[in-house]
Coordinates of C-alpha atoms in Angstrom, one line a residue:
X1273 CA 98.1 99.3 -64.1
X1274 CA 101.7 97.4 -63.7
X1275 CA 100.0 95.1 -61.3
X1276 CA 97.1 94.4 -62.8
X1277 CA 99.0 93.7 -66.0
X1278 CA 101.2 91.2 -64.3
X1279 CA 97.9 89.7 -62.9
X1280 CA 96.3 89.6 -66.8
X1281 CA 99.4 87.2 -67.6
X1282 CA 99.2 85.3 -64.6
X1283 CA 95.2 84.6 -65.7
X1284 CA 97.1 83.8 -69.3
X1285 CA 99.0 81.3 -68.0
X1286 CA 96.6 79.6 -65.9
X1287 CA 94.5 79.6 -68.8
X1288 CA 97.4 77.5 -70.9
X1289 CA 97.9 75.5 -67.9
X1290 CA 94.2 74.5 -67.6
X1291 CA 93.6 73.6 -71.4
X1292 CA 96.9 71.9 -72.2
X1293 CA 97.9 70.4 -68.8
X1294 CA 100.8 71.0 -66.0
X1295 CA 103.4 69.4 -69.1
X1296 CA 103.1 73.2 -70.4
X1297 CA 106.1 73.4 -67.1
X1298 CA 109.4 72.3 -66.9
X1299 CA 108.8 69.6 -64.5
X1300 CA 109.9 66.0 -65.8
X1301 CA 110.0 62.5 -64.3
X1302 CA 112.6 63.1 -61.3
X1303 CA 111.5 66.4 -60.6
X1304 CA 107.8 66.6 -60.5
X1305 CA 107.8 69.6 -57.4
X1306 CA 109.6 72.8 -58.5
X1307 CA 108.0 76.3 -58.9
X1308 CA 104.5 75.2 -57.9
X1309 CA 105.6 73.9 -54.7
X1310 CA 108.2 76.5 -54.5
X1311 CA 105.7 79.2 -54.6
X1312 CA 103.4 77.9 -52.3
X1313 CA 105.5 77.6 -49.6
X1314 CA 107.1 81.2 -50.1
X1315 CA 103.3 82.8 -50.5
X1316 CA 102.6 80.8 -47.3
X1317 CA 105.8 82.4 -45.1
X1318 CA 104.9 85.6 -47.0
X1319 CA 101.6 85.4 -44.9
X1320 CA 103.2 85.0 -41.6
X1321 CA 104.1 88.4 -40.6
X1322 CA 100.5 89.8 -40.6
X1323 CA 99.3 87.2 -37.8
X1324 CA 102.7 87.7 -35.8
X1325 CA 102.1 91.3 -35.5
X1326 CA 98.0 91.5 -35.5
X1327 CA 97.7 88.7 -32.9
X1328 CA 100.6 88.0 -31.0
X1329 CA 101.7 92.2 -30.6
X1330 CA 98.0 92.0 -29.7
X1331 CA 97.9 89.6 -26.9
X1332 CA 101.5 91.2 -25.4
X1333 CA 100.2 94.6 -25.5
X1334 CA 102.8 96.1 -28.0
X1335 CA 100.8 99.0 -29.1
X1336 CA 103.5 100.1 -32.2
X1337 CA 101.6 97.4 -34.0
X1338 CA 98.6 99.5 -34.3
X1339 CA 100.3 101.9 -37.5
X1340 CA 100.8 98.3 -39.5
X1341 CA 98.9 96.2 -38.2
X1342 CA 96.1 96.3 -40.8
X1343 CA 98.2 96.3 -43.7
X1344 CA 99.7 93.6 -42.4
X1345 CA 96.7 91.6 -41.9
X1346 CA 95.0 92.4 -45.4
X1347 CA 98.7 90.9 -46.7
X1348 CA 98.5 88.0 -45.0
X1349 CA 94.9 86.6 -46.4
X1350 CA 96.0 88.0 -50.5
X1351 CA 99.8 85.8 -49.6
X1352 CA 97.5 82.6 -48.5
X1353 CA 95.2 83.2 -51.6
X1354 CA 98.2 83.5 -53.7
X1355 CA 99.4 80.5 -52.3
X1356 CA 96.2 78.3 -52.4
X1357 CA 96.3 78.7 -56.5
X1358 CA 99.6 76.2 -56.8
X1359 CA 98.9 73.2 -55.3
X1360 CA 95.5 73.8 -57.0
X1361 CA 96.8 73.7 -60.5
X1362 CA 99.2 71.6 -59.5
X1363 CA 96.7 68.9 -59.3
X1364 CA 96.4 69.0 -63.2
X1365 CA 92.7 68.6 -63.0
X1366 CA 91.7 71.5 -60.7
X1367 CA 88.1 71.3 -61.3
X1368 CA 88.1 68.0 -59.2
X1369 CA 90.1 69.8 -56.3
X1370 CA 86.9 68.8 -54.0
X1371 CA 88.3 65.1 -54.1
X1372 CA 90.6 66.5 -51.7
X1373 CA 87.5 67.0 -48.9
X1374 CA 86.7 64.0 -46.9
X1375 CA 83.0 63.8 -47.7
X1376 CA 80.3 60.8 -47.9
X1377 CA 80.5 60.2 -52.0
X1378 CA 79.3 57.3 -54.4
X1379 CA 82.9 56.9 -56.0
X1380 CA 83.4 53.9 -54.3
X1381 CA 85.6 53.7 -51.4
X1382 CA 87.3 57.0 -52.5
X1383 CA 88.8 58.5 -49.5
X1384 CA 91.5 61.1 -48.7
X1385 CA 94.3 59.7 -46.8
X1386 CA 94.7 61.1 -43.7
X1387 CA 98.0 60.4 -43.1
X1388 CA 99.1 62.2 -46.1
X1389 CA 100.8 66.2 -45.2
X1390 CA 99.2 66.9 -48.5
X1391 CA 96.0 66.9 -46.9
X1392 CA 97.3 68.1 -43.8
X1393 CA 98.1 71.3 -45.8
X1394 CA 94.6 71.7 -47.4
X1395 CA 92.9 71.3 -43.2
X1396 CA 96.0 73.8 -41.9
X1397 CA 96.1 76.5 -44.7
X1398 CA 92.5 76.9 -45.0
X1399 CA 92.0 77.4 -41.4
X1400 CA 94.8 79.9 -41.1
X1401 CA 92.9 81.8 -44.1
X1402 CA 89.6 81.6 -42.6
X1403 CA 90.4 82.8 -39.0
X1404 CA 92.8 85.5 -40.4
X1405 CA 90.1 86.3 -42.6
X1406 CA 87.6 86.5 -39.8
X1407 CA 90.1 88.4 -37.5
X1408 CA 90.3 90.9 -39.8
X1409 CA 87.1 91.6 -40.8
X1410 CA 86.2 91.9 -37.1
X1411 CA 88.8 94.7 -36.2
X1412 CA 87.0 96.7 -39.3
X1413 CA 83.6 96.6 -37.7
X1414 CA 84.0 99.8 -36.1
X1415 CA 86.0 101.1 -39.2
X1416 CA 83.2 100.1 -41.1
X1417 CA 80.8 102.1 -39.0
X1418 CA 83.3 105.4 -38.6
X1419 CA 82.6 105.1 -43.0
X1420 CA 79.5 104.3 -42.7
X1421 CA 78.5 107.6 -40.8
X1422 CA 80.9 109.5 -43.1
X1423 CA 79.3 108.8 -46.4
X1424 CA 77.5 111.1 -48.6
X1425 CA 76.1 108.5 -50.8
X1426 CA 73.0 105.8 -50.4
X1427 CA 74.9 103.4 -51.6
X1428 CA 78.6 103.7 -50.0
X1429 CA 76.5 104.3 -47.0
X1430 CA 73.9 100.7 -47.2
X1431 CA 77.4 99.1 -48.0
X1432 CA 79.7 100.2 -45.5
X1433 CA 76.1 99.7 -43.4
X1434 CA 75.9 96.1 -44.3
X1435 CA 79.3 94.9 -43.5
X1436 CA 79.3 97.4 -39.8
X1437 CA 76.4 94.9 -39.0
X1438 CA 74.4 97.4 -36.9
X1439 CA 77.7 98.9 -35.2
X1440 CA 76.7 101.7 -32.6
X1441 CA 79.5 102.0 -30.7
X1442 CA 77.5 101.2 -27.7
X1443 CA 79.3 99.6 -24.5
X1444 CA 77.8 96.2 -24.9
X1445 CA 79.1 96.6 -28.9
X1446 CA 82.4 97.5 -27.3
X1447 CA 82.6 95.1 -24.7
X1448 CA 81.4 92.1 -27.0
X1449 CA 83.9 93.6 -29.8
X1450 CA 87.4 93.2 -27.4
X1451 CA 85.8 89.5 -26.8
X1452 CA 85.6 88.6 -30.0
X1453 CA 89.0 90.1 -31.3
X1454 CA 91.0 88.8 -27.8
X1455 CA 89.1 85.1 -28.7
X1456 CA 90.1 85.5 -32.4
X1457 CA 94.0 86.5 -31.9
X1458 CA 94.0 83.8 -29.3
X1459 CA 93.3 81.1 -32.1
X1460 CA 95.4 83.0 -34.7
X1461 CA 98.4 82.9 -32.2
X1462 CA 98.9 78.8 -32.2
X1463 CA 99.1 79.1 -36.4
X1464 CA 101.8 80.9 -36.9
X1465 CA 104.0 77.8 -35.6
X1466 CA 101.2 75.1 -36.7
X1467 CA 100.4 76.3 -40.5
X1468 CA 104.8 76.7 -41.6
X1469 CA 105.0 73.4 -39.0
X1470 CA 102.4 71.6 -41.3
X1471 CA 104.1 73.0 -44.4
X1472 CA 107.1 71.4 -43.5
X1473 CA 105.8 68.1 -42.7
X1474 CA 105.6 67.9 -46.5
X1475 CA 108.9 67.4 -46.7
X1476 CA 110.0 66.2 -43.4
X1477 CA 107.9 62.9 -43.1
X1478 CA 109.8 61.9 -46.8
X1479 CA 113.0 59.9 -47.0
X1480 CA 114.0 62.1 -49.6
X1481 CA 117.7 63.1 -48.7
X1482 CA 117.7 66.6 -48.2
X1483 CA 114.0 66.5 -46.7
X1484 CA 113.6 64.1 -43.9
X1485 CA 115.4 66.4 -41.4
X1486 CA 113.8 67.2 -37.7
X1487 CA 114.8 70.9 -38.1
X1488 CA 112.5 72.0 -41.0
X1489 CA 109.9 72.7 -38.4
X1490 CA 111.0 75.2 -36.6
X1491 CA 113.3 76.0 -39.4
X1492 CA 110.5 77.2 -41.6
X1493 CA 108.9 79.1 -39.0
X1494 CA 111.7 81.4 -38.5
X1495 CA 112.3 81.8 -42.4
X1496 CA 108.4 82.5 -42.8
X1497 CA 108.2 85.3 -40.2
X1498 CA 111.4 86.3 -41.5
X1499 CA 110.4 86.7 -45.3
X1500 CA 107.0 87.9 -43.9
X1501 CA 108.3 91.1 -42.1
X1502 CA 110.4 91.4 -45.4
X1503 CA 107.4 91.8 -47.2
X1504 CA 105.8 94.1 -44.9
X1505 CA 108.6 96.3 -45.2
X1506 CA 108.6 96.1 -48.9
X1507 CA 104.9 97.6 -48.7
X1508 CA 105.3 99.9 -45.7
X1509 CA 108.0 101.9 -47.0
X1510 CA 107.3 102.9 -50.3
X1511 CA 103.4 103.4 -48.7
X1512 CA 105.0 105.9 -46.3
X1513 CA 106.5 107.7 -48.5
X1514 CA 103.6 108.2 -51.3
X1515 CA 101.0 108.7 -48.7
X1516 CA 103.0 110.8 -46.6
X1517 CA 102.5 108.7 -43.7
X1518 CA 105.7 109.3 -41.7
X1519 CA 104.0 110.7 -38.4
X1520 CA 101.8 106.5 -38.2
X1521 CA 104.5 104.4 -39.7
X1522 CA 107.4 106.6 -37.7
X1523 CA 110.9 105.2 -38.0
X1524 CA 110.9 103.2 -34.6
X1525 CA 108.2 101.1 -37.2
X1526 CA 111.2 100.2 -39.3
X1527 CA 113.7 99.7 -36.5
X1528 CA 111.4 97.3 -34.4
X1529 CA 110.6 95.1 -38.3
X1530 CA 114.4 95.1 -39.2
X1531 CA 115.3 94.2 -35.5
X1532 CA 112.2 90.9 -35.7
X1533 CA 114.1 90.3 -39.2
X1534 CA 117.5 90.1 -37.3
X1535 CA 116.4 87.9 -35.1
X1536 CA 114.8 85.2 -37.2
X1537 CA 117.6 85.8 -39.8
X1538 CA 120.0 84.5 -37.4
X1539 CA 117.8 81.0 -36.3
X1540 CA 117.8 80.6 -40.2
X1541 CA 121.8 80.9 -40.3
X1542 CA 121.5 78.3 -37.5
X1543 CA 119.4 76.4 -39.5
X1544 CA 121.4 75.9 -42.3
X1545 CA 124.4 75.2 -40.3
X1546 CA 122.7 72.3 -38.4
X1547 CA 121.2 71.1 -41.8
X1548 CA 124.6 71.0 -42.9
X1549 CA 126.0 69.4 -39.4
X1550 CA 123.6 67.0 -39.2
X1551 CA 124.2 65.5 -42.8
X1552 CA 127.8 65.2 -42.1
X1553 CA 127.2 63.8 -38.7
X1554 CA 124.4 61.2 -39.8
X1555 CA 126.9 59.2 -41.9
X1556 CA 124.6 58.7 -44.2
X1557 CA 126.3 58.7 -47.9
X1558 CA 123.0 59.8 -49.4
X1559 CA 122.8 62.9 -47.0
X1560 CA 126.3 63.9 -47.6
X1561 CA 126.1 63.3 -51.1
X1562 CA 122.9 65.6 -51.2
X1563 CA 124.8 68.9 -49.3
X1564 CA 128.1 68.4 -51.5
X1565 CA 125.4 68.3 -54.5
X1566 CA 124.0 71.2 -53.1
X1567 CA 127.3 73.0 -52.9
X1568 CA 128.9 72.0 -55.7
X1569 CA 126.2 71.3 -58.2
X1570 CA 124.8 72.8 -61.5
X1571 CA 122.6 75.0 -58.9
X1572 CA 125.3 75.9 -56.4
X1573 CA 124.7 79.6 -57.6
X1574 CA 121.6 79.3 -55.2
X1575 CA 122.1 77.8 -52.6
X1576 CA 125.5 80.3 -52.0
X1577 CA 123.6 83.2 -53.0
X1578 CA 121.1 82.5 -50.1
X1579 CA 123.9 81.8 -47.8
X1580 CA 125.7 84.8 -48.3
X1581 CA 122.2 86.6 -47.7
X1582 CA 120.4 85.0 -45.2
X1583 CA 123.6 84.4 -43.0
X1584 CA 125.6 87.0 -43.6
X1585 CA 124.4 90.0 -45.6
X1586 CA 121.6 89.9 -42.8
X1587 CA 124.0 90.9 -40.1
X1588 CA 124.0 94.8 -41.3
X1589 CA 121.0 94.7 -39.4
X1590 CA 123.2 94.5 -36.4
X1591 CA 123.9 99.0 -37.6
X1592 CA 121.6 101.5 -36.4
X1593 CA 122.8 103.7 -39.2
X1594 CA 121.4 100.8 -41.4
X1595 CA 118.3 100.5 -39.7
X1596 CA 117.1 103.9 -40.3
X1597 CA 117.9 104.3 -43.7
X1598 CA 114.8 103.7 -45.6
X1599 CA 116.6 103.0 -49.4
X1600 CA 119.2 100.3 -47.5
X1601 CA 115.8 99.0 -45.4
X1602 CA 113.3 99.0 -49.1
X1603 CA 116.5 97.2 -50.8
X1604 CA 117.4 95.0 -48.0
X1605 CA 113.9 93.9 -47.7
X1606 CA 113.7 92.9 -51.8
X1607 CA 117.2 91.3 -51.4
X1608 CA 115.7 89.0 -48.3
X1609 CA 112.4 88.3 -50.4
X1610 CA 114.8 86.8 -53.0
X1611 CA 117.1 84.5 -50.9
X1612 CA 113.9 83.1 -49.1
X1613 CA 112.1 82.4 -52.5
X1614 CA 116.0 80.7 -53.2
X1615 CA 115.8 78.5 -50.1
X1616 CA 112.6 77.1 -51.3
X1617 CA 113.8 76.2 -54.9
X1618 CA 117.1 74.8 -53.4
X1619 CA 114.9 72.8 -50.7
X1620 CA 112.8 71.3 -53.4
X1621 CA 114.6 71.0 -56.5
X1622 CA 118.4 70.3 -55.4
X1623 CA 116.5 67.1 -53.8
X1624 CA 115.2 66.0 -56.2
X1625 CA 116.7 66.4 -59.2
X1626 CA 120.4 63.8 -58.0
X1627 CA 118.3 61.1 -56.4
X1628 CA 119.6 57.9 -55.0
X1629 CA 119.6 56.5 -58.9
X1630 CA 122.2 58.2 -61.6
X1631 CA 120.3 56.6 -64.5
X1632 CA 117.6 58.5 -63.3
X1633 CA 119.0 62.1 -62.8
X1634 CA 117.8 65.1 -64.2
X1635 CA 117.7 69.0 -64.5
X1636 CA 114.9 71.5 -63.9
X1637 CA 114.9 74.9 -66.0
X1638 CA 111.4 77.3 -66.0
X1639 CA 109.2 77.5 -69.0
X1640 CA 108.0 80.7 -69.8
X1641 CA 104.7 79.2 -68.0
X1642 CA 106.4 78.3 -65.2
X1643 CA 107.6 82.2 -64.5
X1644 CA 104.6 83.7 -66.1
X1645 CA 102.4 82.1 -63.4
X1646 CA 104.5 83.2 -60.7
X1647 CA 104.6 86.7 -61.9
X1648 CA 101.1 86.5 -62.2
X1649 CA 100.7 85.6 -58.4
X1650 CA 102.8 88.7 -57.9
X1651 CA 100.5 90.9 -60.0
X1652 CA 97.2 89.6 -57.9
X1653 CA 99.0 90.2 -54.8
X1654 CA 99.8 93.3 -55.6
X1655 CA 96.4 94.4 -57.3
X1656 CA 94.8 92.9 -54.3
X1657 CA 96.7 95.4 -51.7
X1658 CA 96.4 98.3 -54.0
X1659 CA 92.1 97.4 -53.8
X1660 CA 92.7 97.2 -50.0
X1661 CA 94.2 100.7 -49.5
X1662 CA 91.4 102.0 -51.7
X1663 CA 88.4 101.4 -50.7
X1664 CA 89.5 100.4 -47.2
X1665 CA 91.2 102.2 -44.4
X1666 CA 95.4 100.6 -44.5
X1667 CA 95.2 101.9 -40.6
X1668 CA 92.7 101.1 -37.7
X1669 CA 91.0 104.4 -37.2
X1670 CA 89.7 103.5 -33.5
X1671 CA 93.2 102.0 -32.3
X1672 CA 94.7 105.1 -33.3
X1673 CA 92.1 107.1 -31.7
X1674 CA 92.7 105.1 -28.7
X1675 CA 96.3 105.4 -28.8
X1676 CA 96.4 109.5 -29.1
X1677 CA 93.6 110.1 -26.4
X1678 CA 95.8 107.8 -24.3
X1679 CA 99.5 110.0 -25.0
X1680 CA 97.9 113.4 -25.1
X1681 CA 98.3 114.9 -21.8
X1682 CA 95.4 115.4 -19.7
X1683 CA 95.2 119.1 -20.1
X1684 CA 94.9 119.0 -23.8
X1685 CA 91.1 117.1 -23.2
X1686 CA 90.1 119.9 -20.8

C-alpha cells in the first residue's frame, strides 16, 4: 500500500506536468537538465546489475547467480521503464514522443538527427529493454509450464498455458530452450558496456566543462553496475528475511554482491580522481574553474558527500565482519543508492548552473513536482517488484532443481 501510494503521486504529478507544462519544475534558462536527466540516468545504472548477473554469470558458469538471478532480471526491465518516463516528459509535449522515430512522414523534411546522443539513447535504451525483456521471459517458459501443471483453476491454468507456449519439457524443448537463452545472454552481454556507454555520450560529446571528459565511458559503467548491485541488495535482503529465504539467498549471496560493489566502488574512486587530474592538468581555466566550483560551490555538500561515500566509506567492504552483517549490508546498500543518485545531480547540475558567462549564472532548487515525480518512479518500481514476486516465481524453479540434483550425492537418487 506504501508503494502504490508513492506510485498514485507519481501519476499526480505527471498529470500536473502534462496539463501545465515542464515550467511546473525548477529548471530555468541555464539549467534546463536537472532531476529529469538525473533520474534517468540513475534508473538506467539501477538496471545494470540484473543483465551483469543473469547474462554474463551466465555465460562464465557462476552458478551462485541462480538464487538472484530472476529478481534481478525482473529489476532491471521495471529500472529501464522507470527510466524511459523522464526523457519522455521531458520533451514537454510527450504525446509527440514518436517524432523521435526515424520514419517516412509528410512533415516535410522532418528528420531525427542521427548524430544526436539524444537519439542514440532512445535506439540503445530500448534495445537493452527489449532483449532483457525477452531474456527474461524466456528463462520463465519452463516456470511457466511447472505453474501451469500446478494450477487448480481454468483460468490460472489457460494463462500460465498461454505464456508456457506449449512447454513439454521434451528434449528438443530443452535443447532449443539452452539455444535460445545462451543466444539471448550473448546479446545482453555487449549492453551492459554499450547502453551506460551511450548514456554517457550525452554528456561527453558536449563542450560543456565538466562533461566533455574521455572517462565518463567507462566511468559510468562501473557506477551503473555499482549502484545496480546496490539495489539488488537493497531488495534481496529485506526479501530474505520476510520470506525466509536464507537456505537460496545464503550469505556467500551477500559476500560475492558486496565484494562486485568493492570492486566497481574503487574504479569510481579512480574516476573521480582522474576527473579531477585531468581538469587540473588540461590547463583549461574553464575546467579548473568547473572542479573548484564543484568543491567550493553552493552545492559542495554533494559532491563531498559522494566522495566521502563512494571513495571512502566504500572501503568497509574491504571487512568480512562487514560483509556478513545483513543491517551494515541493507544500510550500506541505501547509503550507496544515495551517493550514486548525488553523482548524477552534481554531473549535471554543478555544470551547468556557473557556465562560461556570469551574467548568465544561475541556481537549481526542486519543486515539489520535481521530487514528487521521482518519488513516484520509486513507488512504480517498487509496486512493480512487489507484482513480480506475486504472481511470479522471484527464483528459477528448474535452475534450482538442476543445481540440487547436481550437489546431492549420488546415493541420495538411488
Amino acid at each position: 500500500s506504501c508503494s502504490f501510494s508513492l506510485l498514485l503521486l507519481g501519476v499526480w504529478a505527471v498529470s500536473q506536468t502534462v496539463t501545465k507544462g515542464i515550467g511546473t519544475w525548477g529548471l530555468n534558462r541555464t539549467i534546463g537538465w536537472a532531476f529529469d536527466i538525473t533520474n534517468f540516468v540513475f534508473w538506467v545504472g539501477i538496471g545494470h546489475a540484473g543483465t551483469l548477473i543473469s547474462a554474463i554469470l551466465l555465460l562464465l558458469r557462476q552458478q551462485w547467480r541462480t538464487s538472484i538471478a530472476r529478481a534481478a532480471e525482473a529489476m532491471t526491465i521495471f529500472a529501464v521503464m522507470c527510466a524511459g518516463i523522464f526523457p519522455l516528459i521531458h520533451m514537454g509535449r510527450p504525446w509527440f514522443a514518436f517524432w523521435v522515430f526515424p520514419y517516412p512522414n509528410t512533415r516535410g523534411p522532418l528528420w531525427v538527427n542521427f548524430r544526436s546522443p539524444l537519439l542514440w539513447d532512445v535506439f540503445a535504451v530500448s534495445t537493452y529493454f527489449t532483449v532483457s525483456l525477452l531474456f527474461w521471459y524466456v528463462g520463465l517458459i519452463p516456470d511457466f509450464a511447472t505453474m501451469r501443471d500446478r494450477s487448480k483453476t481454468k483460468i490460472r491454468k489457460a494463462i500460465y498455458g498461454g505464456f508456457a507456449l506449449g512447454w513439454r519439457g521434451s528434449m528438443r524443448h530443452w535443447v532449443n530452450y539452452e539455444k535460445a537463452y545462451l543466444i539471448l545472454a550473448a546479446l545482453s552481454t555487449p549492453l551492459v558496456l554499450s547502453v551506460h556507454t551511450i548514456v554517457s555520450f550525452d554528456f561527453a560529446v558536449s563542450v560543456i566543462p565538466g562533461w566533455h571528459a574521455t572517462i565518463f565511458p567507462p566511468y559510468f559503467v562501473a557506477g551503473a553496475i555499482y549502484s545496480g548491485f546496490g539495489m539488488v541488495l537493497t531488495l534481496a535482503i529485506p526479501i530474505r528475511a520476510y520470506y525466509k529465504l536464507e537456505h537460496l539467498i545464503t550469505m556467500k549471496h551477500i559476500d560475492n554482491m558486496a565484494k562486485v560493489m568493492l570492486a566497481t566502488g574503487l574504479i569510481v574512486a579512480y574516476g573521480y580522481a582522474m576527473e579531477a587530474f585531468f581538469g587540473w592538468y588540461s590547463a583549461n581555466q574553464y575546467e579548473r574553474f568547473m572542479l573548484w566550483n564543484r568543491m567550493t560551490g553552493p552545492y559542495a555538500w554533494s559532491y563531498w558527500l559522494l566522495i566521502f561515500i563512494n571513495a571512502v566509506l566504500i572501503h568497509v567492504l574491504w571487512f568480512k565482519s562487514v560483509r556478513y552483517n545483513l543491517k551494515y549490508m541493507f544500510v550500506l546498500s541505501l547509503i550507496v543508492n544515495l551517493a550514486m543518485w548525488l553523482e548524477r545531480f552534481v554531473i549535471i547540475v554543478t555544470s551547468l548552473h556557473r557556465d562560461f558567462l556570469p551574467s548568465s549564472w544561475g541556481l537549481y532548487k526542486g519543486t515539489i513536482w520535481d521530487w514528487s515525480f521521482y518519488i513516484g518512479t520509486i513507488g512504480l518500481f517498487l509496486t512493480l517488484f512487489y507484482i513480480f514476486i506475486r504472481l511470479l516465481p522471484m527464483i528459477s524453479i528448474f535452475e534450482l532443481r538442476e543445481l540440487v540434483h547436481k550437489t546431492t550425492p549420488a546415493k541420495a537418487h538411488e
